C-alpha atoms as one frame of an Amber mdcrd trajectory, in Angstrom:
protein
 111.165  63.809 118.760 107.964  64.344 118.906 105.453  64.974 116.545 106.271
  65.034 112.378 105.914  63.315 109.945 109.064  63.523 106.862 110.346  61.149
 105.280 111.659  58.033 107.303 114.789  58.863 108.585 117.031  57.770 110.938
 115.330  58.451 114.712 118.500  60.287 115.811 118.481  62.676 112.743 114.584
  63.001 113.379 115.194  64.273 117.225 117.805  66.157 116.835 115.602  68.509
 113.901 112.863  69.615 116.302 110.340  66.690 117.843 109.964  63.249 116.889
 107.739  60.481 116.170 108.447  57.652 114.518 106.711  55.983 111.634 104.213
  53.313 112.784 103.717  49.580 112.325 100.437  49.712 114.366  98.038  49.924
 111.072  99.992  47.058 109.714  96.896  44.429 110.086  98.855  41.968 112.169
  96.282  39.977 114.237  97.090  37.851 117.790  98.767  34.276 117.038  99.245
  31.602 118.939 102.473  30.682 120.991 105.366  29.500 118.969 106.528  27.777
 121.377 109.948  29.773 121.698 111.715  29.780 124.682 110.446  31.597 127.314
 112.157  33.403 130.841 113.485  30.153 132.075 115.798  30.055 129.061 116.802
  33.542 129.243 119.003  32.415 132.363 122.542  30.923 131.398 126.161  31.301
 130.474 126.195  34.312 128.260 128.348  33.126 125.305 127.809  31.741 121.439
 126.707  34.380 118.725 124.124  36.915 119.565 122.827  39.402 116.648 122.347
  43.126 117.376 119.986  45.436 115.093 120.075  49.044 115.039 118.645  51.634
 112.893 120.403  53.824 110.597 123.543  54.300 113.196 126.477  53.840 110.322
 128.219  55.504 109.532 127.887  58.291 111.750 127.798  56.009 114.850 130.293
  52.964 113.612 133.177  53.828 115.969 130.793  54.245 119.290 128.957  51.369
 118.372 131.647  49.128 117.713 133.438  49.974 121.271 130.335  48.688 123.047
 130.284  45.750 121.228 133.948  45.437 121.882 133.487  45.975 125.801 130.713
  43.581 125.988 132.689  40.861 123.692 135.970  41.305 126.253 133.532  41.496
 129.375 131.949  37.895 127.853 134.896  36.120 126.350 132.424  33.368 125.250
 130.721  35.968 123.186 130.948  36.828 119.496 128.171  39.664 118.330 127.159
  40.365 114.609 125.669  43.853 114.465 123.306  44.773 112.185 122.669  48.309
 110.994 119.478  48.778 108.760 119.262  52.264 106.956 116.300  54.954 107.589
 114.072  54.210 105.138 112.084  51.481 104.653 113.066  50.344 108.442 109.796
  50.096 109.419 108.513  47.213 106.301 112.344  45.363 106.985 111.322  44.832
 110.532 107.716  43.462 109.076 109.331  41.007 106.434 111.940  39.531 109.698
 109.220  38.916 112.187 107.267  37.271 109.423 109.919  35.115 108.086 111.261
  34.294 111.623 114.076  36.026 111.377 114.733  39.030 114.021 118.235  39.152
 114.995 118.299  38.677 118.751 118.950  42.451 120.106 116.445  44.901 117.826
 116.029  48.278 117.680 112.067  48.676 117.831 110.344  51.989 118.780 107.742
  51.547 120.904 105.041  51.587 118.056 107.353  49.152 115.881 106.984  46.957
 118.878 103.057  46.723 119.108 102.307  44.641 116.216 105.140  42.042 117.787
 103.452  42.184 120.908 100.297  41.328 119.451 101.870  38.597 117.721 103.585
  37.262 120.323 107.203  37.656 119.145 108.570  39.000 121.692 110.233  38.647
 125.211 108.597  40.379 128.095 112.141  41.502 129.779 109.826  41.725 133.047
 109.505  38.879 133.864 113.057  37.557 132.427 114.821  40.420 134.221 112.586
  41.934 137.052 115.689  44.510 138.301 114.744  46.338 134.640 111.692  47.948
 137.101 114.051  49.891 139.052 117.238  50.345 136.703 115.090  51.938 133.778
 112.812  55.618 134.262 109.517  54.356 134.495 108.217  56.342 131.352 110.602
  54.470 129.403 109.832  51.692 130.619 105.838  51.965 130.317 106.172  53.022
 126.688 106.925  48.894 126.487 103.605  48.297 128.209 100.766  47.934 126.613
  97.228  48.053 126.844  95.640  44.203 126.850  99.001  42.546 127.024 100.880
  42.024 130.430 104.278  42.598 130.337 107.006  45.011 129.540 108.326  43.939
 125.688 111.511  46.558 125.319 114.728  47.862 127.203 114.207  52.008 126.789
 117.245  52.871 125.106 117.517  56.542 124.345 115.088  59.498 125.268 114.311
  62.849 124.664 111.323  65.368 125.323 110.366  68.960 124.464 110.633  72.153
 125.975 109.252  75.348 125.422 111.520  78.177 123.624 110.859  81.993 124.075
 112.116  84.758 121.837 113.201  87.405 125.395 113.425  90.381 122.864 110.126
  90.474 121.052 108.528  89.637 124.642 110.094  92.511 126.195 109.414  94.541
 123.312 105.645  93.780 123.522 105.834  94.326 127.409 105.629  90.436 128.520
 107.864  88.816 130.996 110.352  86.351 129.695 111.383  85.138 132.877 107.175
  84.227 133.131 106.535  82.470 129.907 102.958  81.517 129.815 102.160  78.026
 131.650  98.846  77.091 130.859  96.429  77.478 127.600  94.573  80.830 129.136
  97.965  82.182 130.038  98.938  80.990 126.294  95.838  83.296 124.252  96.149
  86.171 126.656  99.554  86.451 126.481  98.978  85.678 121.761  96.527  88.446
 122.215  99.128  91.337 123.971 101.669  90.059 121.016  99.455  90.625 118.618
  98.366  94.069 119.981 101.479  95.774 120.405 102.546  94.197 117.278  99.699
  95.493 115.014  99.300  92.051 114.234 102.909  91.758 112.669 104.433  89.046
 115.296 102.412  85.638 116.602 102.859  83.889 119.727 100.880  81.211 118.649
 101.913  79.261 115.654 100.431  76.179 115.568  96.779  74.406 115.885  96.378
  71.788 118.332  97.025  67.709 118.313  96.895  65.137 120.407  99.170  65.478
 123.193  96.958  69.171 123.671  94.100  67.352 124.254  95.938  64.859 126.715
  97.340  67.666 128.594  94.189  68.896 128.961  92.770  65.620 131.203  91.466
  63.803 127.952  91.702  60.273 128.332  92.895  59.717 124.270  92.213  55.443
 124.309  90.086  52.985 126.311  92.082  51.459 129.116  92.331  48.085 126.569
  93.797  50.368 124.014  90.708  49.139 121.131  88.924  52.426 121.070  89.880
  55.766 120.326  88.331  58.586 123.448  89.412  61.860 122.744  85.820  63.277
 121.754  85.112  64.601 124.939  83.608  67.813 126.212  86.849  68.627 128.018
  88.550  68.038 124.254  86.078  70.083 122.311  86.659  73.003 124.997  90.654
  72.485 124.020  89.339  73.305 120.387  86.828  76.094 120.987  89.580  78.114
 122.342  92.230  77.358 119.738  89.391  78.371 117.149  88.362  81.298 118.876
  92.042  82.629 118.833  92.119  81.856 115.462  89.082  83.871 114.639  90.951
  86.680 116.954  94.171  86.522 114.615  96.034  85.028 117.317  97.326  82.642
 114.995  98.906  82.824 111.025  96.249  82.371 108.556  97.573  79.726 107.210
  98.669  77.485 110.137  95.666  75.161 108.717  96.426  75.474 105.452  99.681
  72.979 103.308 101.328  76.154 103.028 102.136  76.641 107.378 105.899  76.143
 107.315 105.909  75.051 110.724 105.889  76.858 114.346 109.976  75.903 114.487
 110.300  78.022 110.550 108.209  80.974 112.384 109.768  81.383 115.469 113.600
  81.053 114.089 112.752  83.830 110.934 111.201  86.328 114.409 107.648  85.801
 113.090 106.597  83.722 116.195 107.472  84.489 119.692 107.223  80.909 120.904
 108.071  77.244 119.651 108.533  73.968 121.150 111.126  71.798 120.269 113.911
  69.200 121.520 116.689  70.193 123.964 118.872  70.871 121.630 117.284  72.990
 119.543 119.554  76.068 120.626 121.979  74.975 119.219 120.947  74.219 116.137
 119.601  77.728 116.064 123.092  79.120 116.247 123.139  77.681 112.873 119.875
  79.292 111.106 119.725  82.171 113.133 122.692  83.344 115.342 121.546  86.539
 116.245 118.424  85.024 117.371 119.868  82.225 119.374 121.251  84.393 122.596
 118.075  85.847 122.895 116.052  82.451 123.792 114.610  81.668 126.884 113.810
  77.941 127.210 111.211  76.919 130.122 109.520  73.332 130.782 106.540  72.098
 128.523 103.358  72.813 129.392 101.695  70.444 131.119 103.190  66.365 130.851
 106.182  66.771 129.075 105.710  64.339 126.004 108.145  60.956 125.836 109.955
  60.176 122.332 111.506  56.765 123.328 113.630  54.280 121.179 114.109  51.073
 122.906 116.024  47.246 122.232 113.542  44.285 122.359 114.427  40.638 122.164
 112.380  38.427 120.129 110.648  35.115 121.928 112.897  32.753 119.191 115.838
  33.785 120.172 118.343  30.674 120.350 120.275  32.343 122.802 118.430  34.044
 125.532 120.984  34.475 127.888 123.444  36.473 125.589 120.207  38.918 124.382
 119.333  39.846 127.595 123.092  40.699 128.888 123.547  42.538 125.462 120.617
  44.585 125.978 121.240  45.353 129.222 125.063  46.072 127.921 123.953  48.774
 125.330 121.549  50.538 127.119 123.393  50.656 130.996 124.547  53.827 131.720
 128.185  54.308 131.018 127.098  53.309 127.647 124.322  55.621 127.266 125.746
  58.423 128.798 128.721  58.379 126.270 126.111  57.603 123.279 124.522  61.103
 124.716 128.271  62.737 124.265 128.052  62.125 120.187 123.871  63.202 119.991
 121.361  64.759 121.446 119.715  62.769 123.067 119.252  61.488 127.155 119.758
  57.852 128.779 116.873  55.815 130.152 118.425  54.726 133.477 117.677  55.824
 136.756 121.740  55.807 137.626 121.767  58.690 134.851 120.179  61.167 137.108
 123.502  62.163 139.303 125.577  62.657 136.359 126.278  66.199 135.619 126.869
  66.253 132.074 123.081  66.046 131.956 122.015  67.686 135.398 124.105  70.484
 135.997 123.893  73.391 133.092 126.879  75.062 131.949 125.520  78.454 132.427
 124.421  79.382 128.845 120.589  79.062 127.749 121.286  75.911 125.496 122.854
  74.376 128.818 119.705  75.664 130.705 117.397  74.017 128.221 119.291  70.678
 128.376 119.036  70.485 131.944 115.913  71.458 131.601 114.658  68.661 129.164
 116.400  66.357 131.249 114.344  66.882 134.760 111.436  66.368 132.987 112.200
  63.063 131.829 111.577  61.562 135.610 107.717  62.849 134.654 107.838  62.566
 131.016 105.204  60.212 129.291 104.311  58.905 126.065 101.419  61.097 125.282
 100.271  60.072 121.551  99.104  56.347 121.983 101.041  53.957 119.305  97.878
  53.168 118.320  97.522  56.797 116.544  99.383  55.646 113.213 100.482  58.466
 110.044  96.934  57.605 109.297  95.172  58.090 112.241  96.731  61.586 112.960
  95.996  62.494 109.987  92.526  62.483 109.880  92.502  63.955 113.522  93.971
  66.331 111.967  91.806  67.114 109.292  88.984  67.266 111.763  90.790  69.319
 113.634  91.373  71.528 111.214  87.895  71.745 110.342  86.840  72.941 114.133
  89.787  75.630 113.866  88.536  77.201 110.695  85.125  76.876 112.091  83.640
  75.009 109.644  82.961  72.055 111.844  81.279  71.923 115.250  84.011  71.185
 117.980  82.175  68.035 119.563  80.990  67.255 116.091  84.704  67.171 114.538
  85.759  65.309 117.218  83.335  62.402 117.368  83.540  62.023 113.738  87.736
  61.677 114.161  87.011  59.050 116.653  84.937  57.004 114.483  86.462  57.270
 111.531  90.395  56.443 113.699  88.316  52.997 115.466  87.597  51.977 112.017
  91.198  51.943 110.891  91.983  50.178 114.275  89.831  47.668 112.365  90.719
  47.637 109.359
């Protein structure tokens, strides 16, 4: 959930807030490595027995009972198996994974979001589950599997576990007050700017519709290729990307965005929405529920709609090291944790969505209870069929920071849009080499 950037906390804690982007290992300097001679796909087929370890990321203590039930079910299904469950704190998890990989002590099944998996794939440390488990291609949603396919590396290096995406949220009361139809909210950038102009004019500049600057996701939704096919170079300095920044710069100059949107004092569009200062925000599927705590009078007035363009996909998954001593049990355990039944049970406890194709017919996700919160959940779930990871895993925190700095210069008019994008691409490419 998406996007970003507070402390390194549990991925679930971040996803149930607004939008999440996991902290990244992609810039940690791990290069290619020779094959370690670890067991390959052929060794993954065999009797499921013996000891197998599973590492999760900050699920204790809130989800201890859930995980213990999942593990107990697996051990019951395979009486010859003993599962050791390891749960690491949210803080410092990336460093822990790097330390384990360097020491050859990664557990048999390990929770790795795609950006954590990439440096291990570059080291040839993870099992290709596409080769080991061909049925995975039809049992999990395409976007989730695609998240574990990396340019320059054949194969799929993780089972998608739980997913999330963003939807739009509109303040129907403000829409009606300012002569807009909350049942027909903007569905493109041009429509958004037009509606923002109406809100400004009729509110006397007291209320905003647009309340954030653009990012890589906005560029991707404009059809801009963010990276080269081989994943070695950023490519978002195109005329189409410059046009997006030009549009936002004109809107900023016109006063359609808050003046502090480019500064360190910017509160964030969800906070502005919650306070009634902005009439639009993007957030995860549970946002209306959390808003009910922050602003109970506003929550019933919120109308959800699908994300503009391609919905962003946020993925957590389970990967298997190539040097696992028990590949058969490791694959079976990863499959068990991520099966439709266990994922559905997890989703009932927290605000995530399952990654299996079998979950499409589950009424818990596919049918609304008639509330606006229920409508938002169904919208988000339906969006998963077309959702994609729009920010490449190579765009780590350092890369996104410098990109955001250049975008801010362009929006403020201190730099030309194409010039800012050229600078961002050059500096981001340099970070990839460092």
